mmCIF file with all atom_site columns, C-alpha atoms in Angstrom:
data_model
loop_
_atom_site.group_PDB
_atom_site.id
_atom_site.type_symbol
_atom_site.label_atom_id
_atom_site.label_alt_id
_atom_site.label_comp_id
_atom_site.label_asym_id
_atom_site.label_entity_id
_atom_site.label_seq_id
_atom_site.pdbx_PDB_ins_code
_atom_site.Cartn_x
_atom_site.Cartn_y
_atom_site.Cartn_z
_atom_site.occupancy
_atom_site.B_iso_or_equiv
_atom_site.pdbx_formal_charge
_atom_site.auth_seq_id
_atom_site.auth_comp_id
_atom_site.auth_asym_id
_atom_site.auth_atom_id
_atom_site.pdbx_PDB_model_num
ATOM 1   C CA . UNK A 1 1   ? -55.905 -48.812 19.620  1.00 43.00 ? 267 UNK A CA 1
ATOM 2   C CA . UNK A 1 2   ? -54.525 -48.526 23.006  1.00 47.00 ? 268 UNK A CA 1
ATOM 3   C CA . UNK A 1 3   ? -57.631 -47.534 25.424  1.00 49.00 ? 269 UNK A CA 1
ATOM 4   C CA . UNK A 1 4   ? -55.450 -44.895 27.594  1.00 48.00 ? 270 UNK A CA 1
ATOM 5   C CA . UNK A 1 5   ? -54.062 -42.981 24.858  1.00 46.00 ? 271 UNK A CA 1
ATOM 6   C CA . UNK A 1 6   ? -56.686 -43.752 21.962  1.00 49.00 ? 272 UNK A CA 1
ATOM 7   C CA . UNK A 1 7   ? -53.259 -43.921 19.517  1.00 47.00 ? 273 UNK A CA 1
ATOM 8   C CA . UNK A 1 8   ? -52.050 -47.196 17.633  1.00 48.00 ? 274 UNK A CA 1
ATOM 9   C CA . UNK A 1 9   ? -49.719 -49.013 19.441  1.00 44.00 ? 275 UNK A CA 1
ATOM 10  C CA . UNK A 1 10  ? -47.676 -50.096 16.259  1.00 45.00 ? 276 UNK A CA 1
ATOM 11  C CA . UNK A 1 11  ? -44.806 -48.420 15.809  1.00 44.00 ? 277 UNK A CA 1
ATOM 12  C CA . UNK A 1 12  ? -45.300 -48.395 12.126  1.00 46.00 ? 278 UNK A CA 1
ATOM 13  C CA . UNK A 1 13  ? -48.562 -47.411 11.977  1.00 45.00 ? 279 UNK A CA 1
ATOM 14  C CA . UNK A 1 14  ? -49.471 -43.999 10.469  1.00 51.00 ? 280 UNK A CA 1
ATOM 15  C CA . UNK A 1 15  ? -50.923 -42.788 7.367   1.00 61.00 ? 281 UNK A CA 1
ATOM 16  C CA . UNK A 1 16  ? -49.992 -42.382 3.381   1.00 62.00 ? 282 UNK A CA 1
ATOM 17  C CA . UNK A 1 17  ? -47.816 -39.522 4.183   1.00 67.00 ? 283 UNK A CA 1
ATOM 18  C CA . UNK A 1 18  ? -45.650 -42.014 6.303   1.00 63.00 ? 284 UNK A CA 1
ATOM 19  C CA . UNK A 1 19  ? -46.055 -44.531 3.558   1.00 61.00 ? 285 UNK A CA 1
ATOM 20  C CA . UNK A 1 20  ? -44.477 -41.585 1.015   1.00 57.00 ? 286 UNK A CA 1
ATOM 21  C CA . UNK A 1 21  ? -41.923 -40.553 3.756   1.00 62.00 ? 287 UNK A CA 1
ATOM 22  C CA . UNK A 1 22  ? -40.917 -44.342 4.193   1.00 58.00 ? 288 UNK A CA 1
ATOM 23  C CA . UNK A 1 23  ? -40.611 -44.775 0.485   1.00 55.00 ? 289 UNK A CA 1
ATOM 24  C CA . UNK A 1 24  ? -38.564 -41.796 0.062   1.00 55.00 ? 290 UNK A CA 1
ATOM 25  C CA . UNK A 1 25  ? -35.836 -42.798 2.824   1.00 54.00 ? 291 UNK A CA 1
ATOM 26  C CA . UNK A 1 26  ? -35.197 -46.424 0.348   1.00 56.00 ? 292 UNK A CA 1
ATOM 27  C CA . UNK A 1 27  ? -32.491 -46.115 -1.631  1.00 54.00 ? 293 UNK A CA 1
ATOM 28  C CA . UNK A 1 28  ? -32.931 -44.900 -5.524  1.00 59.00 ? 294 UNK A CA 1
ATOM 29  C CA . UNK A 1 29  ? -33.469 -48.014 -7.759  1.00 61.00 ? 295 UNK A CA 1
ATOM 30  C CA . UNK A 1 30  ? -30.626 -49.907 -8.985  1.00 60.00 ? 296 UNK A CA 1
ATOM 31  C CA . UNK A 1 31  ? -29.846 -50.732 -12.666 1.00 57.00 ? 297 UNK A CA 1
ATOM 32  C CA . UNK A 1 32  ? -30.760 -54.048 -13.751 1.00 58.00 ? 298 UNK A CA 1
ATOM 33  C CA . UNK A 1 33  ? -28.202 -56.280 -14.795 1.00 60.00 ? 299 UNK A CA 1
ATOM 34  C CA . UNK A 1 34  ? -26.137 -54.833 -17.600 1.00 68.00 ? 300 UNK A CA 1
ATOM 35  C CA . UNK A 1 35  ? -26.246 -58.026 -20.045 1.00 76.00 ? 301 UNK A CA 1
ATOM 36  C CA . UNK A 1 36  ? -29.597 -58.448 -19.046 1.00 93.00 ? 302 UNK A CA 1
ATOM 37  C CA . UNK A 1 37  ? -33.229 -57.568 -20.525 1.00 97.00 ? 303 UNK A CA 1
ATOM 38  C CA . UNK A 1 38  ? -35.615 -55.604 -17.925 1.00 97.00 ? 304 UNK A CA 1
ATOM 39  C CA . UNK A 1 39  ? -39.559 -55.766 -18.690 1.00 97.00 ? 305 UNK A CA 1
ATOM 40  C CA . UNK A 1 40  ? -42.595 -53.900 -17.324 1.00 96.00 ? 306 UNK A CA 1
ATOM 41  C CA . UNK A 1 41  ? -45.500 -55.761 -15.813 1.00 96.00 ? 307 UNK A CA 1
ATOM 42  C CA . UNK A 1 42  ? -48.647 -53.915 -14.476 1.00 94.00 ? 308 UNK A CA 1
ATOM 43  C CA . UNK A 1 43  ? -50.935 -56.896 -14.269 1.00 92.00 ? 309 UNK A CA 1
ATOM 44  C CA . UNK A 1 44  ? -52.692 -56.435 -17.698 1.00 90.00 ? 310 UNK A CA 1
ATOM 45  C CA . UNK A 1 45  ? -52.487 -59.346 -20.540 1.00 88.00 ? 311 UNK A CA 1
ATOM 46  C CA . UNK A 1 46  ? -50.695 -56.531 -23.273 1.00 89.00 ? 312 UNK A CA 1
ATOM 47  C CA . UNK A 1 47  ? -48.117 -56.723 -20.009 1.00 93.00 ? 313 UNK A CA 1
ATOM 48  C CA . UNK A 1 48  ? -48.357 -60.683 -20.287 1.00 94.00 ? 314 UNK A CA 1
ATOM 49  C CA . UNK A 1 49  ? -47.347 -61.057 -23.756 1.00 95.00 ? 315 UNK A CA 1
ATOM 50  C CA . UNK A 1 50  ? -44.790 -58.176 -23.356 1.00 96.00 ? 316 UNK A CA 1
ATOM 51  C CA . UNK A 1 51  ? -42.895 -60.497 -20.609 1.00 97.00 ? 317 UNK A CA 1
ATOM 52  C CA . UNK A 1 52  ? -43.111 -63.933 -22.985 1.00 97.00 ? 318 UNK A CA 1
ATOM 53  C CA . UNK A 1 53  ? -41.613 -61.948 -26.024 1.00 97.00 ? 319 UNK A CA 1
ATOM 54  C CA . UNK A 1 54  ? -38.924 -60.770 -23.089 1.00 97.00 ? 320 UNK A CA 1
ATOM 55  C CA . UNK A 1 55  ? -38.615 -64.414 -21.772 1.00 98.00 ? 321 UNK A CA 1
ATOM 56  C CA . UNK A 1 56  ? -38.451 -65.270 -25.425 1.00 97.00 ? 322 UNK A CA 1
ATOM 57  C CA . UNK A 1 57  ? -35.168 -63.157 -26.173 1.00 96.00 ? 323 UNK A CA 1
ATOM 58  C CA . UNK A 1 58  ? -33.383 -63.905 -22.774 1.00 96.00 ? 324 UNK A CA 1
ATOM 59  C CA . UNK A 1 59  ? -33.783 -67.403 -23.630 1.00 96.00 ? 325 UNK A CA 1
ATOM 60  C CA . UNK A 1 60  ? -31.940 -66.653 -26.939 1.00 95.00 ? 326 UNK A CA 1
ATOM 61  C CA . UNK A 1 61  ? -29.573 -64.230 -25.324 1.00 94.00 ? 327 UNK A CA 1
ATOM 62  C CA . UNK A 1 62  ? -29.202 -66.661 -22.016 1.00 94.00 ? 328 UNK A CA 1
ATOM 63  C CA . UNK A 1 63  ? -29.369 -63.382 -20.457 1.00 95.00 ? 329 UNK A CA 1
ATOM 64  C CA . UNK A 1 64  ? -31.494 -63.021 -17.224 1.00 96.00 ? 330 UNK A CA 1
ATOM 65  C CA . UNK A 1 65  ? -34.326 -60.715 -16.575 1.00 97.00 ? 331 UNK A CA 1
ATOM 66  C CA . UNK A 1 66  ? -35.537 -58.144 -14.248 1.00 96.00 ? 332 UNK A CA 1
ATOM 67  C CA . UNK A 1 67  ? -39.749 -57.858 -14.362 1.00 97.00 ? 333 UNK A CA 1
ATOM 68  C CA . UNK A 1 68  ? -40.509 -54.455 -12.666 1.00 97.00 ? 334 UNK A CA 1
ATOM 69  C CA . UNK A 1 69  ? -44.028 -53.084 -11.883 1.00 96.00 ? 335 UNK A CA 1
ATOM 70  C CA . UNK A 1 70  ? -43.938 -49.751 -9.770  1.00 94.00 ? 336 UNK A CA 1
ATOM 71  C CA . UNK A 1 71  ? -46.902 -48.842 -7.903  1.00 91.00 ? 337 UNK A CA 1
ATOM 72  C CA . UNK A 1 72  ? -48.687 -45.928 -5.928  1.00 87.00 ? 338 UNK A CA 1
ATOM 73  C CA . UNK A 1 73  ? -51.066 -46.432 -2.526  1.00 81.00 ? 339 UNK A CA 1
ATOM 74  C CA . UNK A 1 74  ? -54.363 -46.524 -4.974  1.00 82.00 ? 340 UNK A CA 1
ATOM 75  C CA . UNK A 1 75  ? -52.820 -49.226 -7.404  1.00 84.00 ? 341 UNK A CA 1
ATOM 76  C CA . UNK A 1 76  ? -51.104 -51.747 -4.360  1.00 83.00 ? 342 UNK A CA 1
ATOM 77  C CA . UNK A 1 77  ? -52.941 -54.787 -3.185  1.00 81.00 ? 343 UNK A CA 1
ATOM 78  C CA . UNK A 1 78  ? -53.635 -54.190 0.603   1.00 79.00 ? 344 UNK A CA 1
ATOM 79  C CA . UNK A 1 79  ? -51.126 -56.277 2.829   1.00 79.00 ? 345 UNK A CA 1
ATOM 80  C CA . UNK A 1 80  ? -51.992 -58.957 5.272   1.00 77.00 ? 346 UNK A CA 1
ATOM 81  C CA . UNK A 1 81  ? -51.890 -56.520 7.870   1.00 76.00 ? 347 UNK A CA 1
ATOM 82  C CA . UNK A 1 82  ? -53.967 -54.146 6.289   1.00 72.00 ? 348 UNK A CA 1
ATOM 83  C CA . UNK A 1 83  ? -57.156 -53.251 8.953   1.00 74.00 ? 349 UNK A CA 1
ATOM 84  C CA . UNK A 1 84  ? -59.406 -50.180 8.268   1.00 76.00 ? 350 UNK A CA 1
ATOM 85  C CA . UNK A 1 85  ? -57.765 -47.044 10.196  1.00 73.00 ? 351 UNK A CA 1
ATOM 86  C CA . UNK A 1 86  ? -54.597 -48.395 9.857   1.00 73.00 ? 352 UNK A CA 1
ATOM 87  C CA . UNK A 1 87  ? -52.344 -47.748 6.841   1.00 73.00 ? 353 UNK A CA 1
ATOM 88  C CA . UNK A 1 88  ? -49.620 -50.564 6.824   1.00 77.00 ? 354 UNK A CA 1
ATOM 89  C CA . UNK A 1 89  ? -45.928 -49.315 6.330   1.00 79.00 ? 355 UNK A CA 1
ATOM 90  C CA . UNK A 1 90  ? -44.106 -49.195 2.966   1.00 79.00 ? 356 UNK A CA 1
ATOM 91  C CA . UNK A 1 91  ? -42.217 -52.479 3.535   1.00 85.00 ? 357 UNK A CA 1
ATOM 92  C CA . UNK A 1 92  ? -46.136 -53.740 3.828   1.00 88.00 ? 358 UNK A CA 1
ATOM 93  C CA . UNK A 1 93  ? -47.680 -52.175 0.662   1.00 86.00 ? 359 UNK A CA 1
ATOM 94  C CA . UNK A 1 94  ? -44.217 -53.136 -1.450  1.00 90.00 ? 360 UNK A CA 1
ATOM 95  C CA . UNK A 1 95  ? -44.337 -56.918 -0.344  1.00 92.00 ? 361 UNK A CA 1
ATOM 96  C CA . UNK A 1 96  ? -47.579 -56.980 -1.235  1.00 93.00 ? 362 UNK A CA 1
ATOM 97  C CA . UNK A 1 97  ? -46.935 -55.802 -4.201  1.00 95.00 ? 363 UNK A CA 1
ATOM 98  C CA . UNK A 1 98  ? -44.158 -58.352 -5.255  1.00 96.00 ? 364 UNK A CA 1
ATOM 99  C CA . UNK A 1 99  ? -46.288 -61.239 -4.328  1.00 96.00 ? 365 UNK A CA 1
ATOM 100 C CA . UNK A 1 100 ? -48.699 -59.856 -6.589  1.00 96.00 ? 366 UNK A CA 1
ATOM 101 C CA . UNK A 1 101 ? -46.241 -59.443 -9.252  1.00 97.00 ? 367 UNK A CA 1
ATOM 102 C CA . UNK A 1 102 ? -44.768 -63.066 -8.710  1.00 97.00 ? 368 UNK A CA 1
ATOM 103 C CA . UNK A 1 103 ? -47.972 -64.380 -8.589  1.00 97.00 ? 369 UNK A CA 1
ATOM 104 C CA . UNK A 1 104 ? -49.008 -62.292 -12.126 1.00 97.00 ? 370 UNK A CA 1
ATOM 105 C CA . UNK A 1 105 ? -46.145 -63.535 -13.832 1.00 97.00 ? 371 UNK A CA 1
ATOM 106 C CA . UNK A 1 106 ? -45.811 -67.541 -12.333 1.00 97.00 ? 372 UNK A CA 1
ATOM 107 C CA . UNK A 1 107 ? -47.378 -68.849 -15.426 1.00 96.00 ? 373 UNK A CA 1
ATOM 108 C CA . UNK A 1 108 ? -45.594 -67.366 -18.328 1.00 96.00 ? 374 UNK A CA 1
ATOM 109 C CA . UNK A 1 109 ? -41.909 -67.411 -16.194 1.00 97.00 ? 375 UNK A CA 1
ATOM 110 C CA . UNK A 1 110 ? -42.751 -70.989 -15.513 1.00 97.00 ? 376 UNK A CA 1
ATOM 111 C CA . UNK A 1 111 ? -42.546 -71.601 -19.212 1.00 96.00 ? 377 UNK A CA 1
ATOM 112 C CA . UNK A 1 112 ? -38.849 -70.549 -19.378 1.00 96.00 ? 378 UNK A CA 1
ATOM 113 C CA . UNK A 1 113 ? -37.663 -73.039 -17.225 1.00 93.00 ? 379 UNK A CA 1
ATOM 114 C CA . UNK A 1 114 ? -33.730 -72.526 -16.419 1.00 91.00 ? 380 UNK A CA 1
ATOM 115 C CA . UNK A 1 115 ? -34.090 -68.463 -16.903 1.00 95.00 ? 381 UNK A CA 1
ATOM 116 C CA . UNK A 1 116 ? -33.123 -66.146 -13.709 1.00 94.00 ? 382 UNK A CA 1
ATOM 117 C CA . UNK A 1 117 ? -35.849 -63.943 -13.387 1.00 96.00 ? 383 UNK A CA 1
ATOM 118 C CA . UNK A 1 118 ? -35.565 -60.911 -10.453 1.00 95.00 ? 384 UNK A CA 1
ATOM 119 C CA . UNK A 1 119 ? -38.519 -59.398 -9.454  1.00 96.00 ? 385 UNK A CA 1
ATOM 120 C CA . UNK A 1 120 ? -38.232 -55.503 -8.612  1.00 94.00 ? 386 UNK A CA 1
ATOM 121 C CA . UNK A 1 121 ? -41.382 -53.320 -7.137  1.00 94.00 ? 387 UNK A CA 1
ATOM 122 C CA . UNK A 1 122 ? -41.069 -49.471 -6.581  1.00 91.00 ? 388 UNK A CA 1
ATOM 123 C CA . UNK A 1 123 ? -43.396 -46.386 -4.985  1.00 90.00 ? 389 UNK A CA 1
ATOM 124 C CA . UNK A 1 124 ? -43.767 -44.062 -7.888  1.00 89.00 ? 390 UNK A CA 1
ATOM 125 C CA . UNK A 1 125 ? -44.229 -43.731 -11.833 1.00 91.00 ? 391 UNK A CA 1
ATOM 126 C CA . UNK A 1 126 ? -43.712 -46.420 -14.252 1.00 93.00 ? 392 UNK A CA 1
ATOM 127 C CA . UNK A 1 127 ? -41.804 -44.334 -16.716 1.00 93.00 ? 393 UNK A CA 1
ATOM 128 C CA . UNK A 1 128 ? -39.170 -43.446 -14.151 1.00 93.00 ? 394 UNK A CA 1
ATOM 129 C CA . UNK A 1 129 ? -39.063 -46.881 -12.841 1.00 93.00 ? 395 UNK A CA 1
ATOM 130 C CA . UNK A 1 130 ? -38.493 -48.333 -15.763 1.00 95.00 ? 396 UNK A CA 1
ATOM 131 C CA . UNK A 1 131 ? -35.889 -46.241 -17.382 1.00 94.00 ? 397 UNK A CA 1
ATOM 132 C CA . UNK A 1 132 ? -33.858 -45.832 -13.893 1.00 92.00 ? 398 UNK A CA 1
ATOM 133 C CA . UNK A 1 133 ? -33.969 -50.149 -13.631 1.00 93.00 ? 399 UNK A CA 1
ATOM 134 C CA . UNK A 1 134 ? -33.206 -50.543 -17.511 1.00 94.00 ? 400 UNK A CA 1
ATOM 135 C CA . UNK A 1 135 ? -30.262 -47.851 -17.064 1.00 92.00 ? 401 UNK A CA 1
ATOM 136 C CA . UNK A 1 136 ? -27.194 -49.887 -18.897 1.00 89.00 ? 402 UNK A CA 1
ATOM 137 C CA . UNK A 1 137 ? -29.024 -53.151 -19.632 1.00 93.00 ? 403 UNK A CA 1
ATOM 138 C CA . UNK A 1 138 ? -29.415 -54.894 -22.836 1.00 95.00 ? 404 UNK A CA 1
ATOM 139 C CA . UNK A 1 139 ? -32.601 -53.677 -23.477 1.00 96.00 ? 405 UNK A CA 1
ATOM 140 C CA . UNK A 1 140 ? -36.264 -52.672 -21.898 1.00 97.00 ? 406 UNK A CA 1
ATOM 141 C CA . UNK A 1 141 ? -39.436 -54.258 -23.093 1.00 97.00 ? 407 UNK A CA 1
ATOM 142 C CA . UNK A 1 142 ? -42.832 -52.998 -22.651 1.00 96.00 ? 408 UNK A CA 1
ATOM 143 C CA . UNK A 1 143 ? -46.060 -53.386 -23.530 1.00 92.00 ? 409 UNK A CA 1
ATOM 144 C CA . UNK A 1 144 ? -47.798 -50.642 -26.298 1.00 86.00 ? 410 UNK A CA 1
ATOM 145 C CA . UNK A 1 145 ? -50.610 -49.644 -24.034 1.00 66.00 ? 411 UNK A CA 1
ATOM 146 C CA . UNK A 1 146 ? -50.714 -50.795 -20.132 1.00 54.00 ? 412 UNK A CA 1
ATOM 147 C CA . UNK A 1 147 ? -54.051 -50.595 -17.818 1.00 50.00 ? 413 UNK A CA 1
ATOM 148 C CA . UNK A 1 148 ? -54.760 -46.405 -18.223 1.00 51.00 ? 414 UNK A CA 1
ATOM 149 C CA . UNK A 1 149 ? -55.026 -43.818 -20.574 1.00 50.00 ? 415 UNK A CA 1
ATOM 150 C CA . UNK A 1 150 ? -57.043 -44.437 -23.910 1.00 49.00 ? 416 UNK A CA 1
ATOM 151 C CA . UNK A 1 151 ? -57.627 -47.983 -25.447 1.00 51.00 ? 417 UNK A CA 1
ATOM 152 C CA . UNK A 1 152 ? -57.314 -46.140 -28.771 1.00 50.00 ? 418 UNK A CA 1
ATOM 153 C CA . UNK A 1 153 ? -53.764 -44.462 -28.872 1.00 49.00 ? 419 UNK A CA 1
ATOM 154 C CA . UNK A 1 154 ? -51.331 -46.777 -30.507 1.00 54.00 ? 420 UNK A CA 1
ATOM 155 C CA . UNK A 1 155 ? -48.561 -45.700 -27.933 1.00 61.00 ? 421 UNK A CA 1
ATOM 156 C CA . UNK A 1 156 ? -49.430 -45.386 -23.825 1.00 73.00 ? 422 UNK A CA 1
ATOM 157 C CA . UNK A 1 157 ? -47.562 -42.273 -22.020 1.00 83.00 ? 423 UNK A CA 1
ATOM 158 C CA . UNK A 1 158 ? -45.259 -44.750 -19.992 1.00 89.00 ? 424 UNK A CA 1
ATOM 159 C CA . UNK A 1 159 ? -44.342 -46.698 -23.474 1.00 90.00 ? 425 UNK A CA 1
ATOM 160 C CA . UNK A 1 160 ? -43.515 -43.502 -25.528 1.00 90.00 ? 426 UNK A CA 1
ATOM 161 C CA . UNK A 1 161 ? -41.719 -42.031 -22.464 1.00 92.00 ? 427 UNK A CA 1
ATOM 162 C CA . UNK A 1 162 ? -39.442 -45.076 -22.211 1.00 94.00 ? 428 UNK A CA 1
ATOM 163 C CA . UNK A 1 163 ? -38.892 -44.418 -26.031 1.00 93.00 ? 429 UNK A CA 1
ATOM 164 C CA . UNK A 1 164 ? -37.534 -41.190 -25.574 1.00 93.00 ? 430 UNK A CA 1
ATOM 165 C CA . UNK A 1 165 ? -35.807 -40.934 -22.209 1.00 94.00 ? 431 UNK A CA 1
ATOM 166 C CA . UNK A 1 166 ? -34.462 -44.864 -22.095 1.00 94.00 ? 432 UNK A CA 1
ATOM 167 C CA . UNK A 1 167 ? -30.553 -44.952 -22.095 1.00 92.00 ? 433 UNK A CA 1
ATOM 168 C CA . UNK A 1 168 ? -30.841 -48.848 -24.065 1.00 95.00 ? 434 UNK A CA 1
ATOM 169 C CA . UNK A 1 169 ? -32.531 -49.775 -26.717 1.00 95.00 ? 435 UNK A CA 1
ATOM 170 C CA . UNK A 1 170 ? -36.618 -50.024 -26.251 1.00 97.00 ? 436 UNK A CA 1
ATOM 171 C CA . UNK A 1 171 ? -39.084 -53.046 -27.432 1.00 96.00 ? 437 UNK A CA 1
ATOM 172 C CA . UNK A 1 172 ? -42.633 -52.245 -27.780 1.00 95.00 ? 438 UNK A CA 1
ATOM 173 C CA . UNK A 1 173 ? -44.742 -54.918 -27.933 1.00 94.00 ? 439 UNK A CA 1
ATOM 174 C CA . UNK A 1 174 ? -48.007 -54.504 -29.829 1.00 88.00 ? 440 UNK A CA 1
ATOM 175 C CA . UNK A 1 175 ? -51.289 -56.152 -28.206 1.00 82.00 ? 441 UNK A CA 1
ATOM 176 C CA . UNK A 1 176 ? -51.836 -59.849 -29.949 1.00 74.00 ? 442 UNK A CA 1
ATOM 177 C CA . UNK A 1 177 ? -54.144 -59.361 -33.218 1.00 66.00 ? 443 UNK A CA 1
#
């Protein structure tokens, strides 16, 4: 805080409504590669074994992969920068993110040695995410159930929206028995 004006002296520094505002000003996402296979992650182990069966069929394919996990102020690991008062910028929050994600999925990418894997992160729902990224590719894999909604339903929200609004064909990988 700067003791004559009691403001932050960051330029960046603001609020989640400069977060959103930030966010919106990026460009829309970008299809994945078109020969490629595109996967959601959201940190959970159903999203773990949903990226080795991906792995698994890129490696067959030799197709590479694009692991997405979108995100929202509440779900995003606070940044190195991150001090109470101060709400980091959206380039803060979505690195953040990505190391997260990278970090999530080290283990079972390291496994597919020789596989390109691209990492995307993105402010909003998963559902959109997902479908805009997997526009034109080979085909989107996700999990059956990811971290909300009800541990009973045999379909999540984001997995049967991919179903039905997906423009490639959709894998849905049930939890290991």
């Amino acid at each position: 805080m700067d003791a004559d004006t009691g403001k932050d002296p960051r330029p960046d520094a603001g609020d989640a409504a400069a977060v959103h505002a930030e966010a919106a000003a990026q460009p829309a996402q970008q299809p994945g590669p078109r020969t490629g296979i595109v996967v959601g992650h959201d940190g959970s182990a159903d999203a773990d074994h949903a990226l080795t069966m991906a792995l698994d069929l890129a490696a067959d394919l030799k197709v590479p992969v694009t692991i997405v996990r979108a995100w929202t102020i509440d779900t995003a690991p606070r940044p190195a920068n991150w001090e109470f008062g101060y709400v980091s910028s959206y380039s803060d929050y979505a690195g953040a993110v990505r190391d997260r994600l990278v970090d999530d999925t080290r283990a079972v990418v390291a496994e597919h040695p020789g596989l390109t894997a691209e990492y995307r992160v993105a402010l909003g729902g998963p559902a959109k995410t997902l479908i805009e990224v997997s526009r034109g590719s080979r085909m989107l894999v996700v999990g059956s159930r990811g971290r909300g909604g009800l541990a009973g339903m045999l379909l999540g929200s984001v997995s049967e929206q991919c179903v039905r609004h997906a423009d490639c064909p959709v894998l849905v990988v049930r939890p290991r028995s």
